PDB file of C-alpha atoms in Angstrom:
ATOM      1  CA  ASP W   1      36.115  23.392 -13.673  1.00 60.00           C
ATOM      2  CA  ALA W   2      38.449  20.321 -13.327  1.00 72.00           C
ATOM      3  CA  GLY W   3      36.738  16.941 -13.281  1.00 91.00           C
ATOM      4  CA  VAL W   4      37.810  14.002 -11.342  1.00 95.00           C
ATOM      5  CA  THR W   5      41.628  13.893 -11.035  1.00 96.00           C
ATOM      6  CA  GLN W   6      43.736  10.823 -10.001  1.00 97.00           C
ATOM      7  CA  SER W   7      47.368  10.321  -9.131  1.00 97.00           C
ATOM      8  CA  PRO W   8      49.586   8.719 -10.127  1.00 97.00           C
ATOM      9  CA  THR W   9      48.830   7.812 -13.689  1.00 95.00           C
ATOM     10  CA  HIS W  10      50.806   4.637 -13.656  1.00 95.00           C
ATOM     11  CA  LEU W  11      52.525   2.678 -10.861  1.00 96.00           C
ATOM     12  CA  ILE W  12      54.791  -0.374 -10.612  1.00 97.00           C
ATOM     13  CA  LYS W  13      55.083  -2.271  -7.441  1.00 97.00           C
ATOM     14  CA  THR W  14      56.356  -5.707  -6.178  1.00 97.00           C
ATOM     15  CA  ARG W  15      54.474  -8.310  -4.413  1.00 97.00           C
ATOM     16  CA  GLY W  16      54.161  -7.673  -0.660  1.00 97.00           C
ATOM     17  CA  GLN W  17      54.480  -3.950  -1.112  1.00 98.00           C
ATOM     18  CA  GLN W  18      51.914  -1.307  -0.196  1.00 98.00           C
ATOM     19  CA  VAL W  19      50.546   1.475  -2.337  1.00 98.00           C
ATOM     20  CA  THR W  20      48.431   4.557  -2.007  1.00 98.00           C
ATOM     21  CA  LEU W  21      46.343   5.890  -4.937  1.00 98.00           C
ATOM     22  CA  ARG W  22      44.842   9.417  -4.644  1.00 98.00           C
ATOM     23  CA  CYS W  23      41.672  10.958  -6.013  1.00 98.00           C
ATOM     24  CA  SER W  24      40.172  14.504  -6.086  1.00 97.00           C
ATOM     25  CA  PRO W  25      36.535  14.764  -6.855  1.00 96.00           C
ATOM     26  CA  LYS W  26      34.642  17.056  -9.208  1.00 93.00           C
ATOM     27  CA  SER W  27      34.129  20.503  -7.671  1.00 92.00           C
ATOM     28  CA  GLY W  28      30.753  20.444  -5.676  1.00 89.00           C
ATOM     29  CA  HIS W  29      30.863  16.567  -5.221  1.00 91.00           C
ATOM     30  CA  ASP W  30      31.027  15.084  -1.595  1.00 90.00           C
ATOM     31  CA  THR W  31      31.031  11.270  -2.322  1.00 91.00           C
ATOM     32  CA  VAL W  32      33.881   9.279  -3.741  1.00 94.00           C
ATOM     33  CA  SER W  33      33.762   5.763  -4.844  1.00 94.00           C
ATOM     34  CA  TRP W  34      36.611   3.345  -5.786  1.00 96.00           C
ATOM     35  CA  TYR W  35      36.606   0.638  -8.330  1.00 96.00           C
ATOM     36  CA  GLN W  36      38.954  -2.077  -9.642  1.00 96.00           C
ATOM     37  CA  GLN W  37      38.976  -2.911 -13.310  1.00 94.00           C
ATOM     38  CA  ALA W  38      40.915  -5.963 -14.462  1.00 93.00           C
ATOM     39  CA  LEU W  39      41.847  -6.057 -18.129  1.00 89.00           C
ATOM     40  CA  GLY W  40      38.811  -6.919 -20.259  1.00 85.00           C
ATOM     41  CA  GLN W  41      36.478  -6.775 -17.360  1.00 88.00           C
ATOM     42  CA  GLY W  42      34.033  -4.262 -16.038  1.00 88.00           C
ATOM     43  CA  PRO W  43      34.672  -2.187 -12.889  1.00 91.00           C
ATOM     44  CA  GLN W  44      34.258  -3.925  -9.564  1.00 92.00           C
ATOM     45  CA  PHE W  45      33.040  -1.756  -6.638  1.00 91.00           C
ATOM     46  CA  ILE W  46      35.542  -1.551  -3.794  1.00 95.00           C
ATOM     47  CA  PHE W  47      33.979   0.994  -1.454  1.00 94.00           C
ATOM     48  CA  GLN W  48      32.473   4.314  -1.111  1.00 92.00           C
ATOM     49  CA  TYR W  49      33.209   7.369   1.183  1.00 93.00           C
ATOM     50  CA  TYR W  50      30.822   9.991   2.325  1.00 89.00           C
ATOM     51  CA  GLU W  51      31.495  12.516   5.199  1.00 88.00           C
ATOM     52  CA  GLU W  52      34.848  10.992   5.735  1.00 92.00           C
ATOM     53  CA  GLU W  53      33.349   7.566   6.521  1.00 92.00           C
ATOM     54  CA  GLU W  54      33.073   4.375   4.590  1.00 92.00           C
ATOM     55  CA  ARG W  55      29.422   4.050   3.544  1.00 86.00           C
ATOM     56  CA  GLN W  56      29.408   0.933   1.425  1.00 85.00           C
ATOM     57  CA  ARG W  57      31.908  -1.787   0.761  1.00 90.00           C
ATOM     58  CA  GLY W  58      32.085  -4.337  -1.887  1.00 89.00           C
ATOM     59  CA  ASN W  59      33.611  -7.890  -1.772  1.00 91.00           C
ATOM     60  CA  PHE W  60      37.157  -6.923  -1.299  1.00 96.00           C
ATOM     61  CA  PRO W  61      39.538  -8.142   1.529  1.00 96.00           C
ATOM     62  CA  ASP W  62      40.653  -5.802   4.347  1.00 96.00           C
ATOM     63  CA  ARG W  63      43.939  -5.250   2.472  1.00 97.00           C
ATOM     64  CA  PHE W  64      41.961  -2.678   0.574  1.00 98.00           C
ATOM     65  CA  SER W  65      41.312   0.340   2.924  1.00 97.00           C
ATOM     66  CA  GLY W  66      40.552   4.034   2.279  1.00 97.00           C
ATOM     67  CA  HIS W  67      40.221   7.427   3.621  1.00 96.00           C
ATOM     68  CA  GLN W  68      38.299  10.655   2.768  1.00 97.00           C
ATOM     69  CA  PHE W  69      39.601  14.057   3.892  1.00 96.00           C
ATOM     70  CA  PRO W  70      37.511  17.140   4.833  1.00 96.00           C
ATOM     71  CA  ASN W  71      38.096  18.623   1.442  1.00 95.00           C
ATOM     72  CA  TYR W  72      36.360  15.425   0.029  1.00 95.00           C
ATOM     73  CA  SER W  73      39.490  14.113  -1.581  1.00 97.00           C
ATOM     74  CA  SER W  74      40.349  10.329  -0.946  1.00 98.00           C
ATOM     75  CA  GLU W  75      42.964   7.819  -0.753  1.00 98.00           C
ATOM     76  CA  LEU W  76      42.947   4.138  -1.568  1.00 98.00           C
ATOM     77  CA  ASN W  77      45.457   1.959   0.234  1.00 98.00           C
ATOM     78  CA  VAL W  78      46.356  -1.603  -0.693  1.00 98.00           C
ATOM     79  CA  ASN W  79      48.590  -3.715   1.685  1.00 97.00           C
ATOM     80  CA  ALA W  80      50.548  -6.741   0.956  1.00 97.00           C
ATOM     81  CA  LEU W  81      50.157  -6.578  -2.795  1.00 98.00           C
ATOM     82  CA  LEU W  82      49.372  -9.488  -4.879  1.00 97.00           C
ATOM     83  CA  LEU W  83      49.866 -10.212  -8.539  1.00 97.00           C
ATOM     84  CA  GLY W  84      46.088 -10.190  -8.914  1.00 96.00           C
ATOM     85  CA  ASP W  85      45.847  -6.701  -7.821  1.00 97.00           C
ATOM     86  CA  SER W  86      47.241  -5.439 -11.057  1.00 97.00           C
ATOM     87  CA  ALA W  87      44.448  -3.438 -12.715  1.00 96.00           C
ATOM     88  CA  LEU W  88      43.121  -0.071 -13.499  1.00 96.00           C
ATOM     89  CA  TYR W  89      41.897   1.690 -10.317  1.00 97.00           C
ATOM     90  CA  LEU W  90      39.003   4.090 -10.996  1.00 96.00           C
ATOM     91  CA  CYS W  91      37.803   6.854  -8.754  1.00 96.00           C
ATOM     92  CA  ALA W  92      34.257   8.141  -9.300  1.00 94.00           C
ATOM     93  CA  SER W  93      32.741  11.293  -7.577  1.00 93.00           C
ATOM     94  CA  SER W  94      29.052  12.243  -7.168  1.00 88.00           C
ATOM     95  CA  MET W  95      26.896  14.331  -5.047  1.00 83.00           C
ATOM     96  CA  THR W  96      24.761  12.491  -2.343  1.00 73.00           C
ATOM     97  CA  VAL W  97      20.979  12.981  -2.841  1.00 65.00           C
ATOM     98  CA  LEU W  98      19.856  12.479   0.741  1.00 58.00           C
ATOM     99  CA  ALA W  99      16.084  12.367  -0.295  1.00 54.00           C
ATOM    100  CA  GLY W 100      16.712   9.639  -2.846  1.00 54.00           C
ATOM    101  CA  GLY W 101      16.639  10.074  -6.631  1.00 54.00           C
ATOM    102  CA  SER W 102      19.422   9.380  -9.229  1.00 53.00           C
ATOM    103  CA  TYR W 103      22.793  10.874  -9.076  1.00 71.00           C
ATOM    104  CA  GLU W 104      25.489  10.666 -11.636  1.00 78.00           C
ATOM    105  CA  GLN W 105      28.980   9.392 -11.014  1.00 85.00           C
ATOM    106  CA  TYR W 106      31.844  11.043 -12.780  1.00 90.00           C
ATOM    107  CA  PHE W 107      34.914   8.956 -13.150  1.00 93.00           C
ATOM    108  CA  GLY W 108      38.528   9.888 -13.112  1.00 95.00           C
ATOM    109  CA  PRO W 109      40.978   8.688 -15.847  1.00 93.00           C
ATOM    110  CA  GLY W 110      42.241   6.031 -13.499  1.00 95.00           C
ATOM    111  CA  THR W 111      45.506   4.762 -12.080  1.00 97.00           C
ATOM    112  CA  ARG W 112      47.196   1.761 -13.855  1.00 96.00           C
ATOM    113  CA  LEU W 113      48.782  -0.408 -11.163  1.00 97.00           C
ATOM    114  CA  THR W 114      51.056  -3.256 -12.133  1.00 97.00           C
ATOM    115  CA  VAL W 115      52.269  -5.525  -9.474  1.00 97.00           C
ATOM    116  CA  THR W 116      55.453  -7.749 -10.383  1.00 97.00           C
TER     117      THR W 116
ATOM    118  CA  LYS S   1      22.844 -11.925  -6.991  1.00 80.00           C
ATOM    119  CA  ASN S   2      22.708  -8.717  -9.023  1.00 84.00           C
ATOM    120  CA  GLN S   3      24.228  -9.275 -12.521  1.00 91.00           C
ATOM    121  CA  VAL S   4      24.431  -7.416 -15.762  1.00 95.00           C
ATOM    122  CA  GLU S   5      25.202  -9.173 -18.985  1.00 96.00           C
ATOM    123  CA  GLN S   6      26.008  -7.640 -22.211  1.00 97.00           C
ATOM    124  CA  SER S   7      26.195  -8.779 -25.759  1.00 97.00           C
ATOM    125  CA  PRO S   8      27.919  -9.106 -28.070  1.00 97.00           C
ATOM    126  CA  GLN S   9      31.355  -9.104 -26.330  1.00 95.00           C
ATOM    127  CA  SER S  10      32.896  -7.378 -29.415  1.00 97.00           C
ATOM    128  CA  LEU S  11      31.631  -6.016 -32.529  1.00 97.00           C
ATOM    129  CA  ILE S  12      33.346  -4.830 -35.745  1.00 98.00           C
ATOM    130  CA  ILE S  13      31.503  -2.483 -38.063  1.00 97.00           C
ATOM    131  CA  LEU S  14      32.362  -0.039 -40.968  1.00 97.00           C
ATOM    132  CA  GLU S  15      32.256   3.686 -40.489  1.00 98.00           C
ATOM    133  CA  GLY S  16      28.910   5.075 -41.159  1.00 97.00           C
ATOM    134  CA  LYS S  17      26.947   2.092 -40.349  1.00 98.00           C
ATOM    135  CA  ASN S  18      24.563   1.559 -37.441  1.00 98.00           C
ATOM    136  CA  CYS S  19      24.816  -0.908 -34.605  1.00 98.00           C
ATOM    137  CA  THR S  20      22.884  -1.907 -31.536  1.00 98.00           C
ATOM    138  CA  LEU S  21      24.334  -3.236 -28.203  1.00 98.00           C
ATOM    139  CA  GLN S  22      22.371  -5.307 -25.813  1.00 98.00           C
ATOM    140  CA  CYS S  23      22.131  -5.424 -21.929  1.00 98.00           C
ATOM    141  CA  ASN S  24      20.225  -7.949 -19.835  1.00 97.00           C
ATOM    142  CA  TYR S  25      19.980  -7.480 -16.059  1.00 96.00           C
ATOM    143  CA  THR S  26      18.863  -8.969 -12.746  1.00 94.00           C
ATOM    144  CA  VAL S  27      19.101  -6.209 -10.350  1.00 89.00           C
ATOM    145  CA  SER S  28      16.772  -5.484  -7.482  1.00 86.00           C
ATOM    146  CA  PRO S  29      15.474  -3.087  -6.277  1.00 87.00           C
ATOM    147  CA  PHE S  30      16.073  -1.343  -9.663  1.00 89.00           C
ATOM    148  CA  SER S  31      16.838   2.274  -9.498  1.00 86.00           C
ATOM    149  CA  ASN S  32      18.288   3.320 -12.913  1.00 90.00           C
ATOM    150  CA  LEU S  33      20.289   2.024 -15.905  1.00 94.00           C
ATOM    151  CA  ARG S  34      23.107   3.744 -17.472  1.00 94.00           C
ATOM    152  CA  TRP S  35      25.260   3.372 -20.426  1.00 96.00           C
ATOM    153  CA  TYR S  36      28.971   4.525 -20.380  1.00 96.00           C
ATOM    154  CA  LYS S  37      31.592   4.886 -23.133  1.00 97.00           C
ATOM    155  CA  GLN S  38      35.122   3.758 -22.071  1.00 95.00           C
ATOM    156  CA  ASP S  39      38.112   4.324 -24.191  1.00 93.00           C
ATOM    157  CA  THR S  40      41.095   2.078 -23.599  1.00 87.00           C
ATOM    158  CA  GLY S  41      43.078   2.943 -20.421  1.00 83.00           C
ATOM    159  CA  ARG S  42      40.581   5.808 -19.555  1.00 88.00           C
ATOM    160  CA  GLY S  43      37.676   6.310 -17.129  1.00 91.00           C
ATOM    161  CA  PRO S  44      34.184   5.683 -18.223  1.00 93.00           C
ATOM    162  CA  VAL S  45      32.073   8.679 -19.556  1.00 93.00           C
ATOM    163  CA  SER S  46      28.331   8.643 -19.050  1.00 91.00           C
ATOM    164  CA  LEU S  47      26.063   8.635 -22.178  1.00 95.00           C
ATOM    165  CA  THR S  48      22.562   8.158 -20.830  1.00 94.00           C
ATOM    166  CA  ILE S  49      20.804   7.456 -17.430  1.00 90.00           C
ATOM    167  CA  MET S  50      17.176   6.021 -17.421  1.00 92.00           C
ATOM    168  CA  THR S  51      14.881   5.459 -14.570  1.00 88.00           C
ATOM    169  CA  PHE S  52      12.133   2.913 -14.395  1.00 84.00           C
ATOM    170  CA  SER S  53       9.583   5.106 -16.097  1.00 87.00           C
ATOM    171  CA  GLU S  54      11.762   6.145 -19.080  1.00 90.00           C
ATOM    172  CA  ASN S  55      11.720   3.910 -22.288  1.00 92.00           C
ATOM    173  CA  THR S  56      14.085   5.762 -24.390  1.00 96.00           C
ATOM    174  CA  LYS S  57      16.759   8.482 -23.967  1.00 95.00           C
ATOM    175  CA  SER S  58      19.016   9.967 -26.765  1.00 96.00           C
ATOM    176  CA  ASN S  59      22.363  11.638 -26.573  1.00 95.00           C
ATOM    177  CA  GLY S  60      23.352  12.870 -30.074  1.00 96.00           C
ATOM    178  CA  ARG S  61      23.953   9.723 -32.157  1.00 97.00           C
ATOM    179  CA  TYR S  62      23.462   7.466 -29.183  1.00 97.00           C
ATOM    180  CA  THR S  63      19.903   6.331 -28.314  1.00 98.00           C
ATOM    181  CA  ALA S  64      19.221   3.955 -25.290  1.00 98.00           C
ATOM    182  CA  THR S  65      15.991   2.025 -24.777  1.00 97.00           C
ATOM    183  CA  LEU S  66      14.847   0.369 -21.524  1.00 96.00           C
ATOM    184  CA  ASP S  67      12.236  -2.320 -21.061  1.00 95.00           C
ATOM    185  CA  ALA S  68      11.920  -2.662 -17.426  1.00 91.00           C
ATOM    186  CA  ASP S  69       9.257  -5.691 -17.693  1.00 92.00           C
ATOM    187  CA  THR S  70      11.791  -7.968 -19.476  1.00 95.00           C
ATOM    188  CA  LYS S  71      14.788  -6.363 -17.781  1.00 95.00           C
ATOM    189  CA  GLN S  72      16.482  -5.494 -21.122  1.00 97.00           C
ATOM    190  CA  SER S  73      18.282  -2.388 -22.506  1.00 98.00           C
ATOM    191  CA  SER S  74      19.900  -1.421 -25.713  1.00 98.00           C
ATOM    192  CA  LEU S  75      22.111   1.189 -27.015  1.00 98.00           C
ATOM    193  CA  HIS S  76      21.786   2.170 -30.570  1.00 98.00           C
ATOM    194  CA  ILE S  77      24.495   3.995 -32.406  1.00 98.00           C
ATOM    195  CA  THR S  78      23.644   5.880 -35.778  1.00 98.00           C
ATOM    196  CA  ALA S  79      26.147   6.673 -38.481  1.00 98.00           C
ATOM    197  CA  SER S  80      29.105   5.337 -36.449  1.00 97.00           C
ATOM    198  CA  GLN S  81      32.421   7.380 -36.542  1.00 97.00           C
ATOM    199  CA  LEU S  82      35.958   6.140 -35.953  1.00 97.00           C
ATOM    200  CA  SER S  83      35.905   7.943 -32.612  1.00 96.00           C
ATOM    201  CA  ASP S  84      33.092   5.561 -31.535  1.00 97.00           C
ATOM    202  CA  SER S  85      35.618   2.874 -31.108  1.00 97.00           C
ATOM    203  CA  ALA S  86      35.509   2.004 -27.456  1.00 97.00           C
ATOM    204  CA  SER S  87      34.122  -0.146 -24.809  1.00 96.00           C
ATOM    205  CA  TYR S  88      30.433   0.458 -23.956  1.00 97.00           C
ATOM    206  CA  ILE S  89      29.409  -0.604 -20.337  1.00 96.00           C
ATOM    207  CA  CYS S  90      25.840  -1.045 -19.196  1.00 97.00           C
ATOM    208  CA  VAL S  91      25.483  -0.253 -15.464  1.00 94.00           C
ATOM    209  CA  VAL S  92      22.510  -0.995 -13.366  1.00 93.00           C
ATOM    210  CA  SER S  93      21.891   0.896 -10.084  1.00 88.00           C
ATOM    211  CA  ALA S  94      20.029  -0.784  -7.071  1.00 85.00           C
ATOM    212  CA  ARG S  95      18.859   1.167  -4.151  1.00 76.00           C
ATOM    213  CA  SER S  96      20.749   0.188  -1.054  1.00 68.00           C
ATOM    214  CA  ASN S  97      19.624   0.011   2.657  1.00 63.00           C
ATOM    215  CA  PHE S  98      21.155   3.510   3.250  1.00 60.00           C
ATOM    216  CA  GLY S  99      18.939   5.023   0.376  1.00 58.00           C
ATOM    217  CA  ASN S 100      21.812   5.605  -1.729  1.00 65.00           C
ATOM    218  CA  GLU S 101      22.833   3.517  -4.783  1.00 71.00           C
ATOM    219  CA  LYS S 102      24.940   0.447  -5.669  1.00 78.00           C
ATOM    220  CA  LEU S 103      26.074  -0.028  -9.123  1.00 84.00           C
ATOM    221  CA  THR S 104      26.578  -3.281 -11.015  1.00 89.00           C
ATOM    222  CA  PHE S 105      28.604  -2.967 -13.991  1.00 92.00           C
ATOM    223  CA  GLY S 106      28.445  -5.213 -17.149  1.00 93.00           C
ATOM    224  CA  THR S 107      31.784  -6.419 -18.644  1.00 92.00           C
ATOM    225  CA  GLY S 108      31.127  -4.227 -21.726  1.00 94.00           C
ATOM    226  CA  THR S 109      30.970  -4.504 -25.504  1.00 97.00           C
ATOM    227  CA  ARG S 110      34.101  -3.746 -27.256  1.00 96.00           C
ATOM    228  CA  LEU S 111      33.135  -1.908 -30.421  1.00 98.00           C
ATOM    229  CA  THR S 112      35.587  -1.261 -33.220  1.00 97.00           C
ATOM    230  CA  ILE S 113      34.841   1.072 -36.212  1.00 98.00           C
ATOM    231  CA  ILE S 114      37.052   0.395 -39.261  1.00 97.00           C
ATOM    232  CA  PRO S 115      37.299   2.938 -42.296  1.00 96.00           C
TER     233      PRO S 115
END
Protein backbone atom coordinates (compact mmCIF):
# COMPACT_ATOMS: atom_id res chain seq x y z
CA ASP A 1 0.00 0.00 0.00
CA ALA A 2 1.62 3.20 -1.17
CA GLY A 3 1.60 6.12 1.18
CA VAL A 4 1.14 9.72 0.11
CA THR A 5 3.03 10.49 -3.08
CA GLN A 6 3.93 13.88 -4.53
CA SER A 7 5.36 15.03 -7.83
CA PRO A 8 7.66 16.43 -8.88
CA THR A 9 10.34 16.06 -6.22
CA HIS A 10 12.12 19.25 -7.14
CA LEU A 11 11.17 22.17 -9.34
CA ILE A 12 12.88 25.39 -10.40
CA LYS A 13 10.81 28.27 -11.77
CA THR A 14 11.37 31.95 -12.46
CA ARG A 15 9.43 34.87 -11.03
CA GLY A 16 6.06 35.43 -12.65
CA GLN A 17 5.68 31.87 -13.86
CA GLN A 18 2.97 29.43 -12.82
CA VAL A 19 3.47 26.03 -11.22
CA THR A 20 1.32 22.94 -10.58
CA LEU A 21 2.18 20.42 -7.89
CA ARG A 22 0.48 17.04 -7.60
CA CYS A 23 -0.47 14.75 -4.73
CA SER A 24 -1.92 11.26 -4.49
CA PRO A 25 -3.36 10.43 -1.08
CA LYS A 26 -2.86 7.27 0.92
CA SER A 27 -5.26 4.50 -0.04
CA GLY A 28 -8.60 4.91 1.73
CA HIS A 29 -8.12 8.61 2.47
CA ASP A 30 -10.53 11.19 1.10
CA THR A 31 -9.15 14.48 2.41
CA VAL A 32 -6.07 16.29 1.18
CA SER A 33 -4.36 19.23 2.89
CA TRP A 34 -1.55 21.35 1.49
CA TYR A 35 1.18 23.08 3.51
CA GLN A 36 4.04 25.44 2.72
CA GLN A 37 7.22 25.01 4.75
CA ALA A 38 9.91 27.65 4.45
CA LEU A 39 13.45 26.70 5.42
CA GLY A 40 13.80 26.41 9.20
CA GLN A 41 10.09 26.98 9.79
CA GLY A 42 7.12 24.80 10.61
CA PRO A 43 4.57 24.00 7.91
CA GLN A 44 1.94 26.66 7.23
CA PHE A 45 -1.56 25.50 6.27
CA ILE A 46 -2.63 26.53 2.76
CA PHE A 47 -5.96 24.76 2.26
CA GLN A 48 -7.81 21.49 2.56
CA TYR A 49 -9.93 19.64 0.02
CA TYR A 50 -12.75 17.19 0.67
CA GLU A 51 -15.31 15.90 -1.82
CA GLU A 52 -13.64 17.97 -4.55
CA GLU A 53 -14.28 21.23 -2.69
CA GLU A 54 -12.06 23.56 -0.70
CA ARG A 55 -13.20 23.08 2.89
CA GLN A 56 -10.75 25.23 4.80
CA ARG A 57 -8.20 27.83 3.81
CA GLY A 58 -5.24 29.37 5.56
CA ASN A 59 -3.89 32.88 5.19
CA PHE A 60 -2.63 32.59 1.62
CA PRO A 61 -3.44 34.87 -1.34
CA ASP A 62 -5.65 33.90 -4.25
CA ARG A 63 -2.53 33.14 -6.27
CA PHE A 64 -2.66 29.81 -4.48
CA SER A 65 -5.46 27.61 -5.77
CA GLY A 66 -6.17 23.94 -5.81
CA HIS A 67 -8.28 21.15 -7.10
CA GLN A 68 -9.33 17.69 -5.98
CA PHE A 69 -10.28 15.01 -8.45
CA PRO A 70 -12.87 12.23 -8.09
CA ASN A 71 -10.10 9.76 -7.26
CA TYR A 72 -9.16 12.06 -4.30
CA SER A 73 -5.84 13.14 -5.81
CA SER A 74 -5.14 16.84 -5.69
CA GLU A 75 -3.24 19.66 -7.36
CA LEU A 76 -1.82 22.86 -5.96
CA ASN A 77 -1.45 25.73 -8.41
CA VAL A 78 0.54 28.87 -7.74
CA ASN A 79 0.34 31.79 -10.18
CA ALA A 80 2.63 34.78 -10.61
CA LEU A 81 5.42 33.19 -8.59
CA LEU A 82 7.41 35.33 -6.17
CA LEU A 83 10.85 34.66 -4.73
CA GLY A 84 9.16 34.19 -1.36
CA ASP A 85 7.22 31.24 -2.69
CA SER A 86 10.40 29.16 -2.57
CA ALA A 87 9.68 26.43 -0.03
CA LEU A 88 8.95 22.76 0.55
CA TYR A 89 5.31 22.09 -0.31
CA LEU A 90 3.81 19.26 1.67
CA CYS A 91 0.67 17.33 0.96
CA ALA A 92 -1.06 15.42 3.73
CA SER A 93 -3.97 13.02 3.43
CA SER A 94 -6.45 11.80 6.00
CA MET A 95 -9.82 10.21 6.38
CA THR A 96 -12.58 12.62 7.36
CA VAL A 97 -14.32 11.61 10.55
CA LEU A 98 -17.80 13.03 10.07
CA ALA A 99 -18.90 12.40 13.63
CA GLY A 100 -15.89 14.14 15.10
CA GLY A 101 -12.90 12.60 16.84
CA SER A 102 -9.26 12.57 15.92
CA TYR A 103 -7.84 11.61 12.59
CA GLU A 104 -4.21 11.33 11.61
CA GLN A 105 -2.67 13.18 8.70
CA TYR A 106 -0.06 11.30 6.71
CA PHE A 107 2.44 13.51 4.93
CA GLY A 108 4.05 13.03 1.56
CA PRO A 109 7.76 13.58 0.93
CA GLY A 110 7.14 17.10 -0.37
CA THR A 111 8.02 19.07 -3.47
CA ARG A 112 10.94 21.47 -3.19
CA LEU A 113 10.10 24.59 -5.22
CA THR A 114 12.82 27.11 -5.96
CA VAL A 115 11.86 30.44 -7.54
CA THR A 116 14.71 32.42 -9.11
CA LYS B 1 -4.43 33.74 17.72
CA ASN B 2 -3.52 30.05 17.94
CA GLN B 3 0.18 29.59 18.59
CA VAL B 4 2.59 26.75 19.32
CA GLU B 5 6.02 27.48 20.75
CA GLN B 6 8.81 24.94 21.04
CA SER B 7 12.06 24.92 22.96
CA PRO B 8 14.90 24.63 22.58
CA GLN B 9 15.28 25.65 18.93
CA SER B 10 18.19 23.26 18.58
CA LEU B 11 19.85 20.62 20.71
CA ILE B 12 23.01 18.56 20.38
CA ILE B 13 23.50 15.45 22.53
CA LEU B 14 25.75 12.41 22.61
CA GLU B 15 24.51 9.11 21.29
CA GLY B 16 22.94 7.04 24.05
CA LYS B 17 21.87 10.03 26.15
CA ASN B 18 18.29 11.04 26.91
CA CYS B 19 16.69 14.38 26.07
CA THR B 20 13.42 16.23 26.52
CA LEU B 21 11.82 18.67 24.10
CA GLN B 22 9.19 21.19 25.18
CA CYS B 23 6.02 22.55 23.61
CA ASN B 24 3.72 25.31 24.89
CA TYR B 25 0.52 26.15 23.13
CA THR B 26 -2.39 28.57 23.08
CA VAL B 27 -4.89 26.81 20.84
CA SER B 28 -8.63 26.86 21.31
CA PRO B 29 -10.81 24.86 21.25
CA PHE B 30 -8.22 22.15 21.88
CA SER B 31 -8.76 18.84 20.14
CA ASN B 32 -5.46 16.96 20.28
CA LEU B 33 -1.68 17.37 20.31
CA ARG B 34 0.73 15.55 18.04
CA TRP B 35 4.46 15.15 17.82
CA TYR B 36 6.04 14.64 14.40
CA LYS B 37 9.58 13.73 13.38
CA GLN B 38 10.83 15.36 10.19
CA ASP B 39 14.06 14.37 8.49
CA THR B 40 15.68 17.09 6.42
CA GLY B 41 13.84 17.63 3.13
CA ARG B 42 11.24 14.99 3.93
CA GLY B 43 7.63 15.04 5.07
CA PRO B 44 6.82 14.83 8.80
CA VAL B 45 6.08 11.41 10.29
CA SER B 46 3.70 11.07 13.21
CA LEU B 47 5.12 9.85 16.54
CA THR B 48 2.21 10.33 18.96
CA ILE B 49 -1.28 11.79 19.16
CA MET B 50 -2.83 12.75 22.52
CA THR B 51 -6.32 13.94 23.29
CA PHE B 52 -7.38 16.10 26.22
CA SER B 53 -7.81 13.15 28.56
CA GLU B 54 -4.43 11.54 27.88
CA ASN B 55 -1.44 12.45 30.07
CA THR B 56 1.19 10.31 28.41
CA LYS B 57 1.71 8.20 25.33
CA SER B 58 4.71 6.16 24.23
CA ASN B 59 6.02 5.01 20.89
CA GLY B 60 9.14 2.94 21.41
CA ARG B 61 11.87 5.18 22.80
CA TYR B 62 9.63 8.26 22.42
CA THR B 63 7.34 9.27 25.30
CA ALA B 64 5.08 12.29 25.07
CA THR B 65 3.34 13.95 28.00
CA LEU B 66 0.49 16.43 28.03
CA ASP B 67 -0.66 18.83 30.74
CA ALA B 68 -3.87 20.33 29.39
CA ASP B 69 -4.21 22.65 32.39
CA THR B 70 -0.89 24.42 31.79
CA LYS B 71 -1.07 23.82 28.03
CA GLN B 72 2.32 22.20 27.93
CA SER B 73 3.66 19.05 26.34
CA SER B 74 7.03 17.35 26.30
CA LEU B 75 8.65 14.70 24.16
CA HIS B 76 11.23 12.53 25.91
CA ILE B 77 13.68 10.50 23.86
CA THR B 78 15.45 7.66 25.65
CA ALA B 79 18.81 6.17 24.70
CA SER B 80 19.20 8.37 21.64
CA GLN B 81 20.46 6.93 18.37
CA LEU B 82 22.12 8.62 15.39
CA SER B 83 18.90 8.09 13.42
CA ASP B 84 17.06 10.33 15.89
CA SER B 85 18.78 13.34 14.33
CA ALA B 86 15.86 15.30 12.84
CA SER B 87 13.46 18.14 13.53
CA TYR B 88 10.70 17.40 16.01
CA ILE B 89 7.52 19.35 15.46
CA CYS B 90 4.72 19.86 17.96
CA VAL B 91 1.31 20.23 16.31
CA VAL B 92 -1.87 21.22 18.09
CA SER B 93 -5.28 20.62 16.60
CA ALA B 94 -8.28 22.88 17.11
CA ARG B 95 -11.80 21.87 16.23
CA SER B 96 -13.05 24.08 13.40
CA ASN B 97 -16.57 25.33 12.74
CA PHE B 98 -17.06 22.53 10.24
CA GLY B 99 -16.45 19.87 12.89
CA ASN B 100 -13.13 18.93 11.39
CA GLU B 101 -9.73 20.01 12.63
CA LYS B 102 -7.27 22.79 11.92
CA LEU B 103 -3.62 22.16 12.77
CA THR B 104 -1.20 24.73 14.17
CA PHE B 105 2.46 23.78 13.81
CA GLY B 106 5.38 24.77 15.97
CA THR B 107 8.66 25.73 14.31
CA GLY B 108 10.31 22.57 15.60
CA THR B 109 13.37 21.60 17.62
CA ARG B 110 16.38 20.59 15.55
CA LEU B 111 17.98 17.60 17.32
CA THR B 112 21.48 16.42 16.43
CA ILE B 113 22.91 13.21 17.85
CA ILE B 114 26.68 12.94 17.77
CA PRO B 115 28.63 9.69 18.15
